[in-house]
mmCIF file of C-alpha atoms and ligand atoms in Angstrom:
data_model
loop_
_atom_site.group_PDB
_atom_site.id
_atom_site.type_symbol
_atom_site.label_atom_id
_atom_site.label_comp_id
_atom_site.label_asym_id
_atom_site.label_seq_id
_atom_site.Cartn_x
_atom_site.Cartn_y
_atom_site.Cartn_z
ATOM 1 C CA MET A 1395 -2.449 0.679 -2.191
ATOM 2 C CA LEU A 1396 -2.751 -1.710 0.705
ATOM 3 C CA ALA A 1397 -3.966 -5.278 0.123
ATOM 4 C CA THR A 1398 -4.159 -8.588 1.981
ATOM 5 C CA LEU A 1399 -2.895 -11.910 0.670
ATOM 6 C CA ASN A 1400 -6.507 -12.914 0.111
ATOM 7 C CA ASP A 1401 -6.976 -9.892 -2.157
ATOM 8 C CA ILE A 1402 -4.160 -10.966 -4.451
ATOM 9 C CA TYR A 1403 -4.239 -14.799 -4.347
ATOM 10 C CA PRO A 1404 -7.289 -15.332 -6.625
ATOM 11 C CA ASP A 1405 -5.607 -13.583 -9.549
ATOM 12 C CA ALA A 1406 -2.327 -15.412 -8.876
ATOM 13 C CA GLN A 1407 -4.256 -18.690 -8.837
ATOM 14 C CA LYS A 1408 -6.009 -17.856 -12.099
ATOM 15 C CA ARG A 1409 -2.768 -16.842 -13.826
ATOM 16 C CA ARG A 1410 -0.784 -19.673 -12.216
ATOM 17 C CA ILE A 1411 1.920 -17.304 -11.009
ATOM 18 C CA ALA A 1412 3.550 -16.612 -7.645
ATOM 19 C CA VAL A 1413 3.706 -13.299 -5.808
ATOM 20 C CA GLY A 1414 7.122 -12.338 -4.499
ATOM 21 C CA ALA A 1415 7.499 -11.612 -0.788
ATOM 22 C CA PHE A 1416 10.611 -9.557 -0.142
ATOM 23 C CA ASN A 1417 12.048 -8.979 3.300
ATOM 24 C CA ILE A 1418 12.646 -5.376 4.226
ATOM 25 C CA VAL A 1419 15.562 -4.440 6.472
ATOM 26 C CA ASN A 1420 16.372 -0.996 5.095
ATOM 27 C CA PHE A 1421 14.788 1.817 3.112
ATOM 28 C CA GLU A 1422 16.658 0.840 -0.060
ATOM 29 C CA ASN A 1423 14.862 -2.550 0.029
ATOM 30 C CA ILE A 1424 11.519 -0.746 -0.027
ATOM 31 C CA LEU A 1425 12.556 1.470 -2.954
ATOM 32 C CA ALA A 1426 13.897 -1.495 -4.954
ATOM 33 C CA VAL A 1427 10.789 -3.619 -4.375
ATOM 34 C CA LEU A 1428 8.153 -0.950 -5.023
ATOM 35 C CA GLU A 1429 9.963 0.461 -8.063
ATOM 36 C CA THR A 1430 9.948 -3.035 -9.579
ATOM 37 C CA ALA A 1431 6.329 -3.835 -8.726
ATOM 38 C CA GLU A 1432 5.156 -0.578 -10.282
ATOM 39 C CA LYS A 1433 7.362 -1.098 -13.351
ATOM 40 C CA LEU A 1434 5.879 -4.572 -13.924
ATOM 41 C CA ASN A 1435 2.426 -3.536 -12.704
ATOM 42 C CA GLU A 1436 2.264 -6.503 -10.322
ATOM 43 C CA PRO A 1437 1.129 -6.829 -6.710
ATOM 44 C CA VAL A 1438 3.908 -7.438 -4.231
ATOM 45 C CA ILE A 1439 4.475 -8.411 -0.608
ATOM 46 C CA MET A 1440 6.808 -6.436 1.648
ATOM 47 C CA ALA A 1441 7.682 -8.446 4.715
ATOM 48 C CA PHE A 1442 9.346 -7.709 8.022
ATOM 49 C CA ALA A 1443 10.702 -10.809 9.753
ATOM 50 C CA GLN A 1444 10.707 -11.061 13.532
ATOM 51 C CA THR A 1445 14.040 -12.877 13.198
ATOM 52 C CA HIS A 1446 15.544 -9.748 11.635
ATOM 53 C CA GLU A 1447 14.997 -7.683 14.794
ATOM 54 C CA GLU A 1448 18.344 -8.738 16.173
ATOM 55 C CA ASN A 1449 20.588 -8.808 13.104
ATOM 56 C CA HIS A 1450 19.688 -5.595 11.330
ATOM 57 C CA ILE A 1451 19.559 -1.880 12.048
ATOM 58 C CA ALA A 1452 15.819 -1.728 11.394
ATOM 59 C CA THR A 1453 13.213 -2.949 13.867
ATOM 60 C CA LEU A 1454 9.462 -3.398 13.541
ATOM 61 C CA ASP A 1455 9.047 -0.124 15.433
ATOM 62 C CA THR A 1456 11.170 1.855 12.978
ATOM 63 C CA MET A 1457 10.592 0.042 9.673
ATOM 64 C CA GLY A 1458 6.950 -0.975 10.109
ATOM 65 C CA PRO A 1459 5.425 2.526 9.867
ATOM 66 C CA VAL A 1460 7.628 3.361 6.859
ATOM 67 C CA MET A 1461 6.534 0.162 5.097
ATOM 68 C CA MET A 1462 2.892 1.054 5.777
ATOM 69 C CA LEU A 1463 3.223 4.580 4.415
ATOM 70 C CA MET A 1464 5.104 3.527 1.294
ATOM 71 C CA ALA A 1465 2.604 0.711 0.621
ATOM 72 C CA GLU A 1466 -0.340 3.100 0.890
ATOM 73 C CA GLN A 1467 1.287 5.421 -1.647
ATOM 74 C CA ALA A 1468 2.154 2.656 -4.146
ATOM 75 C CA LYS A 1469 0.283 2.425 -7.454
ATOM 76 C CA VAL A 1470 -0.017 -1.386 -7.197
ATOM 77 C CA PRO A 1471 -1.513 -3.596 -4.448
ATOM 78 C CA VAL A 1472 1.039 -4.080 -1.665
ATOM 79 C CA VAL A 1473 0.695 -6.547 1.191
ATOM 80 C CA VAL A 1474 2.536 -5.479 4.347
ATOM 81 C CA HIS A 1475 3.307 -8.787 5.990
ATOM 82 C CA LEU A 1476 4.906 -9.966 9.217
ATOM 83 C CA ASP A 1477 7.250 -12.856 8.419
ATOM 84 C CA HIS A 1478 7.997 -15.643 10.949
ATOM 85 C CA GLY A 1479 6.124 -14.178 13.889
ATOM 86 C CA VAL A 1480 6.755 -16.434 16.858
ATOM 87 C CA ASN A 1481 5.025 -14.521 19.672
ATOM 88 C CA ILE A 1482 1.346 -13.671 19.650
ATOM 89 C CA SER A 1483 2.144 -10.311 21.291
ATOM 90 C CA TYR A 1484 4.620 -9.444 18.534
ATOM 91 C CA ILE A 1485 2.044 -10.387 15.889
ATOM 92 C CA GLU A 1486 -0.512 -8.151 17.574
ATOM 93 C CA LYS A 1487 1.980 -5.278 17.544
ATOM 94 C CA ALA A 1488 2.307 -5.589 13.743
ATOM 95 C CA LEU A 1489 -1.478 -5.805 13.320
ATOM 96 C CA LYS A 1490 -1.963 -2.699 15.442
ATOM 97 C CA MET A 1491 0.511 -0.922 13.174
ATOM 98 C CA GLY A 1492 -1.758 -1.758 10.241
ATOM 99 C CA PHE A 1493 0.033 -4.772 8.740
ATOM 100 C CA THR A 1494 -2.439 -6.455 6.390
ATOM 101 C CA SER A 1495 -0.991 -9.925 6.795
ATOM 102 C CA VAL A 1496 0.901 -11.969 9.373
ATOM 103 C CA MET A 1497 2.676 -15.286 9.611
ATOM 104 C CA PHE A 1498 2.657 -17.337 12.768
ATOM 105 C CA ASP A 1499 5.574 -19.767 12.738
ATOM 106 C CA GLY A 1500 4.967 -22.596 15.169
ATOM 107 C CA SER A 1501 6.905 -25.108 13.095
ATOM 108 C CA ALA A 1502 9.386 -25.694 15.927
ATOM 109 C CA LEU A 1503 6.546 -26.647 18.310
ATOM 110 C CA PRO A 1504 5.009 -30.108 18.731
ATOM 111 C CA TYR A 1505 2.170 -30.532 16.189
ATOM 112 C CA GLU A 1506 -0.803 -30.124 18.551
ATOM 113 C CA GLU A 1507 0.749 -27.062 20.147
ATOM 114 C CA ASN A 1508 1.383 -25.568 16.703
ATOM 115 C CA VAL A 1509 -2.312 -26.148 15.859
ATOM 116 C CA ALA A 1510 -3.482 -24.525 19.099
ATOM 117 C CA LYS A 1511 -1.204 -21.476 18.839
ATOM 118 C CA THR A 1512 -1.948 -21.038 15.134
ATOM 119 C CA LYS A 1513 -5.686 -21.027 15.894
ATOM 120 C CA GLU A 1514 -5.062 -18.248 18.385
ATOM 121 C CA ALA A 1515 -3.109 -16.287 15.751
ATOM 122 C CA VAL A 1516 -5.854 -16.839 13.143
ATOM 123 C CA LYS A 1517 -8.462 -15.438 15.529
ATOM 124 C CA LEU A 1518 -6.299 -12.399 16.163
ATOM 125 C CA ALA A 1519 -5.580 -11.794 12.458
ATOM 126 C CA ARG A 1520 -9.293 -12.069 11.635
ATOM 127 C CA ALA A 1521 -10.093 -9.406 14.235
ATOM 128 C CA TYR A 1522 -7.871 -7.050 12.250
ATOM 129 C CA HIS A 1523 -9.162 -8.251 8.833
ATOM 130 C CA ALA A 1524 -5.660 -9.446 8.015
ATOM 131 C CA SER A 1525 -4.634 -12.587 6.156
ATOM 132 C CA ILE A 1526 -2.616 -15.279 7.912
ATOM 133 C CA GLU A 1527 0.064 -17.769 6.970
ATOM 134 C CA ALA A 1528 1.371 -20.593 9.151
ATOM 135 C CA GLU A 1529 4.015 -23.290 8.807
ATOM 136 C CA ILE A 1530 4.464 -26.974 9.412
ATOM 137 C CA GLY A 1531 7.471 -29.129 8.621
ATOM 138 C CA LYS A 1532 11.082 -28.369 9.336
ATOM 139 C CA MET A 1533 13.264 -26.209 7.143
ATOM 140 C CA ALA A 1534 17.009 -25.955 7.248
ATOM 141 C CA GLY A 1535 18.669 -22.588 7.516
ATOM 142 C CA ILE A 1536 18.763 -19.530 9.695
ATOM 143 C CA THR A 1537 15.701 -19.977 11.869
ATOM 144 C CA LEU A 1538 16.288 -23.644 12.629
ATOM 145 C CA ASN A 1539 20.047 -23.814 12.401
ATOM 146 C CA ASN A 1540 20.373 -25.808 15.585
ATOM 147 C CA SER A 1541 18.042 -28.553 14.507
ATOM 148 C CA GLY A 1542 20.699 -30.546 12.706
ATOM 149 C CA ILE A 1543 18.728 -30.765 9.489
ATOM 150 C CA THR A 1544 20.803 -31.157 6.370
ATOM 151 C CA GLU A 1545 19.916 -30.114 2.866
ATOM 152 C CA ASN A 1546 18.923 -32.276 -0.081
ATOM 153 C CA ARG A 1547 16.674 -34.877 1.474
ATOM 154 C CA LYS A 1548 14.651 -35.609 -1.602
ATOM 155 C CA SER A 1549 14.928 -39.339 -1.026
ATOM 156 C CA ASN A 1550 13.942 -38.963 2.618
ATOM 157 C CA ARG A 1551 10.818 -36.982 3.356
ATOM 158 C CA SER A 1552 11.028 -37.397 7.121
ATOM 159 C CA ASN A 1553 11.629 -33.702 7.778
ATOM 160 C CA TYR A 1554 9.397 -32.482 4.992
ATOM 161 C CA THR A 1555 5.771 -31.435 5.370
ATOM 162 C CA ASP A 1556 3.437 -34.421 5.269
ATOM 163 C CA PRO A 1557 0.401 -33.849 2.961
ATOM 164 C CA ALA A 1558 -2.084 -35.593 5.285
ATOM 165 C CA GLU A 1559 -0.851 -33.595 8.258
ATOM 166 C CA ALA A 1560 -0.957 -30.398 6.167
ATOM 167 C CA ALA A 1561 -4.598 -31.072 5.220
ATOM 168 C CA ASP A 1562 -5.480 -31.686 8.874
ATOM 169 C CA PHE A 1563 -3.621 -28.538 9.932
ATOM 170 C CA VAL A 1564 -5.402 -26.295 7.412
ATOM 171 C CA ALA A 1565 -8.816 -27.771 8.278
ATOM 172 C CA LYS A 1566 -8.243 -27.281 12.026
ATOM 173 C CA THR A 1567 -6.731 -23.790 11.890
ATOM 174 C CA GLY A 1568 -8.359 -22.125 8.861
ATOM 175 C CA VAL A 1569 -5.140 -20.443 7.710
ATOM 176 C CA ASP A 1570 -5.127 -18.699 4.320
ATOM 177 C CA CYS A 1571 -1.900 -20.232 3.065
ATOM 178 C CA LEU A 1572 0.708 -22.665 4.284
ATOM 179 C CA ALA A 1573 4.496 -22.530 4.356
ATOM 180 C CA CYS A 1574 5.784 -26.021 3.703
ATOM 181 C CA SER A 1575 9.095 -27.789 3.762
ATOM 182 C CA PHE A 1576 10.001 -29.540 0.504
ATOM 183 C CA GLY A 1577 13.727 -28.954 0.180
ATOM 184 C CA THR A 1578 14.333 -25.220 0.291
ATOM 185 C CA VAL A 1579 16.700 -23.631 2.780
ATOM 186 C CA HIS A 1580 16.661 -20.243 4.499
ATOM 187 C CA GLY A 1581 19.627 -18.074 3.630
ATOM 188 C CA GLU A 1582 22.317 -19.371 1.294
ATOM 189 C CA TYR A 1583 22.484 -22.800 -0.285
ATOM 190 C CA PHE A 1584 25.791 -24.528 0.210
ATOM 191 C CA SER A 1585 24.999 -27.224 -2.310
ATOM 192 C CA GLU A 1586 22.698 -27.437 -5.312
ATOM 193 C CA PRO A 1587 19.015 -27.106 -4.241
ATOM 194 C CA ASN A 1588 17.177 -30.380 -4.715
ATOM 195 C CA LEU A 1589 13.466 -29.745 -4.410
ATOM 196 C CA ASP A 1590 10.701 -32.333 -4.130
ATOM 197 C CA PHE A 1591 8.359 -31.061 -6.861
ATOM 198 C CA ASP A 1592 5.920 -33.974 -6.534
ATOM 199 C CA LEU A 1593 5.476 -33.157 -2.856
ATOM 200 C CA VAL A 1594 4.528 -29.550 -3.696
ATOM 201 C CA LYS A 1595 1.727 -30.847 -5.895
ATOM 202 C CA GLU A 1596 0.574 -33.319 -3.236
ATOM 203 C CA LEU A 1597 0.545 -30.535 -0.612
ATOM 204 C CA SER A 1598 -1.368 -28.190 -2.873
ATOM 205 C CA GLU A 1599 -3.998 -30.817 -3.684
ATOM 206 C CA ALA A 1600 -4.297 -32.024 -0.081
ATOM 207 C CA THR A 1601 -4.714 -28.566 1.474
ATOM 208 C CA ASN A 1602 -6.449 -26.642 -1.300
ATOM 209 C CA VAL A 1603 -4.708 -23.440 -0.152
ATOM 210 C CA PRO A 1604 -1.811 -21.558 -1.759
ATOM 211 C CA ILE A 1605 1.549 -23.089 -0.831
ATOM 212 C CA VAL A 1606 4.278 -20.728 0.339
ATOM 213 C CA MET A 1607 7.898 -21.325 -0.522
ATOM 214 C CA HIS A 1608 10.411 -19.996 1.970
ATOM 215 C CA GLY A 1609 14.101 -19.860 1.130
ATOM 216 C CA GLY A 1610 13.502 -18.633 -2.412
ATOM 217 C CA SER A 1611 16.987 -17.225 -2.957
ATOM 218 C CA GLY A 1612 19.405 -19.314 -4.969
ATOM 219 C CA VAL A 1613 16.766 -21.468 -6.642
ATOM 220 C CA SER A 1614 17.061 -21.610 -10.445
ATOM 221 C CA HIS A 1615 14.413 -19.941 -12.591
ATOM 222 C CA GLU A 1616 13.621 -23.354 -14.038
ATOM 223 C CA ASP A 1617 12.888 -24.686 -10.546
ATOM 224 C CA TYR A 1618 10.748 -21.644 -9.690
ATOM 225 C CA LYS A 1619 8.621 -22.423 -12.739
ATOM 226 C CA LYS A 1620 8.191 -26.034 -11.600
ATOM 227 C CA VAL A 1621 7.103 -25.228 -8.044
ATOM 228 C CA ILE A 1622 4.748 -22.522 -9.324
ATOM 229 C CA ALA A 1623 3.207 -24.991 -11.778
ATOM 230 C CA ASN A 1624 2.643 -27.325 -8.824
ATOM 231 C CA GLY A 1625 0.870 -24.826 -6.560
ATOM 232 C CA VAL A 1626 3.319 -22.359 -4.981
ATOM 233 C CA ARG A 1627 1.700 -18.899 -4.984
ATOM 234 C CA LYS A 1628 3.998 -16.943 -2.648
ATOM 235 C CA ILE A 1629 7.780 -17.020 -2.782
ATOM 236 C CA ASN A 1630 9.836 -15.534 0.033
ATOM 237 C CA TYR A 1631 12.978 -13.943 -1.312
ATOM 238 C CA PHE A 1632 15.644 -11.962 0.488
ATOM 239 C CA THR A 1633 19.213 -13.261 0.582
ATOM 240 C CA TYR A 1634 20.114 -12.779 -3.084
ATOM 241 C CA MET A 1635 18.579 -9.317 -3.176
ATOM 242 C CA ASP A 1636 20.754 -8.461 -0.169
ATOM 243 C CA LYS A 1637 23.848 -9.957 -1.827
ATOM 244 C CA ALA A 1638 23.133 -8.053 -5.046
ATOM 245 C CA GLY A 1639 22.975 -4.823 -3.041
ATOM 246 C CA ALA A 1640 26.342 -5.561 -1.443
ATOM 247 C CA ALA A 1641 27.913 -6.319 -4.807
ATOM 248 C CA GLY A 1642 26.487 -3.133 -6.326
ATOM 249 C CA ALA A 1643 27.721 -0.942 -3.500
ATOM 250 C CA GLY A 1644 31.060 -2.763 -3.342
ATOM 251 C CA ALA A 1645 31.736 -2.152 -7.027
ATOM 252 C CA LEU A 1646 31.828 1.618 -6.540
ATOM 253 C CA LYS A 1647 35.233 3.123 -7.166
ATOM 254 C CA GLU A 1648 36.315 5.516 -4.439
ATOM 255 C CA PRO A 1649 32.932 6.767 -3.263
ATOM 256 C CA ASN A 1650 33.041 9.869 -1.080
ATOM 257 C CA TYR A 1651 29.623 9.735 0.473
ATOM 258 C CA PHE A 1652 27.365 7.122 2.030
ATOM 259 C CA HIS A 1653 24.468 8.032 -0.247
ATOM 260 C CA GLU A 1654 26.500 6.808 -3.215
ATOM 261 C CA TYR A 1655 26.582 3.349 -1.606
ATOM 262 C CA ALA A 1656 22.857 3.529 -0.899
ATOM 263 C CA GLN A 1657 22.053 4.476 -4.501
ATOM 264 C CA ALA A 1658 24.298 1.808 -6.039
ATOM 265 C CA GLY A 1659 22.957 -0.819 -3.635
ATOM 266 C CA LYS A 1660 19.365 0.107 -4.386
ATOM 267 C CA ASP A 1661 19.928 -0.002 -8.153
ATOM 268 C CA ALA A 1662 21.564 -3.430 -7.956
ATOM 269 C CA MET A 1663 18.795 -4.779 -5.713
ATOM 270 C CA GLN A 1664 16.147 -3.422 -8.084
ATOM 271 C CA LYS A 1665 17.683 -5.373 -10.977
ATOM 272 C CA ASP A 1666 17.807 -8.554 -8.898
ATOM 273 C CA VAL A 1667 14.221 -8.154 -7.668
ATOM 274 C CA GLU A 1668 13.065 -7.496 -11.223
ATOM 275 C CA SER A 1669 14.672 -10.672 -12.485
ATOM 276 C CA ALA A 1670 12.975 -12.698 -9.722
ATOM 277 C CA MET A 1671 9.597 -11.014 -10.105
ATOM 278 C CA ARG A 1672 9.610 -11.426 -13.891
ATOM 279 C CA CYS A 1673 10.211 -15.141 -13.415
ATOM 280 C CA PHE A 1674 7.492 -15.525 -10.739
ATOM 281 C CA THR A 1675 4.918 -13.717 -12.921
ATOM 282 C CA ASN A 1676 5.799 -15.191 -16.329
ATOM 283 C CA LYS A 1677 7.103 -11.878 -17.578
ATOM 284 C CA ASP A 1678 10.625 -13.132 -18.210
ATOM 285 C CA GLU A 1679 12.075 -13.773 -21.645
ATOM 286 C CA GLY A 1680 11.491 -17.503 -21.445
ATOM 287 C CA SER A 1681 7.766 -16.915 -21.056
ATOM 288 C CA LEU A 1682 7.225 -14.053 -23.479
HETATM 289 ZN ZN1 ZN B 2360 11.038 -18.205 5.997
#
């Protein structure tokens, strides 16, 4: 069944867990994610990223309606979310399709411009009864790979989200949750992640809204637990699911048909998603 972020955050807050947000670029992603959510009886977020328009076969036009239909049929609450929307018109296209949640990413803009554009996006999302996420602070990785930001800046918070600015941003824009920069990286980590856990807590206390962690792949389960304890309620996860699918399909011995790759990839992604989702929701062995 369809849900918004605001439908599922109160329970996540009460249980002190995080909801996984998985990017969808093919049908096998949808199957892997929904199979896992129903198996664990947990709500889940399926996201389509505007940045994936160019690098993947699927587009919002082709994948969006499929995501909507599959979410409606699911036995658990499913948020259909637009990830990293950078144009208001693109966000509106997703909302018109029925997406229950959108992200406006103005993190590359000057602060005041980010506030102004985010306010516009909030107004639009509200008109469609959708939830809205925004972002401040700079993150390394795919979407900002020309910004020259390096990883592991725990000792130097200059590129991280500032708690006072985050509080001001949330008060001015009225967003439902905030993506913050505290040491994670989009895509693959090329050195050990070094997250600023204290900053997550400061951001959570300063803003009083759920904190969103982007770049969730490659972070240890121990570190997931720490950020969740400090206020992260949504974790964006894609790269390692995608890698697991490649490994699963690649391990096939002399397949004759494409559907054998699709099945093996889906099965491997399901296992990876389950491991992540169990950790986020305290259903892993360490928590039982
Ligand atoms: Zn992201």
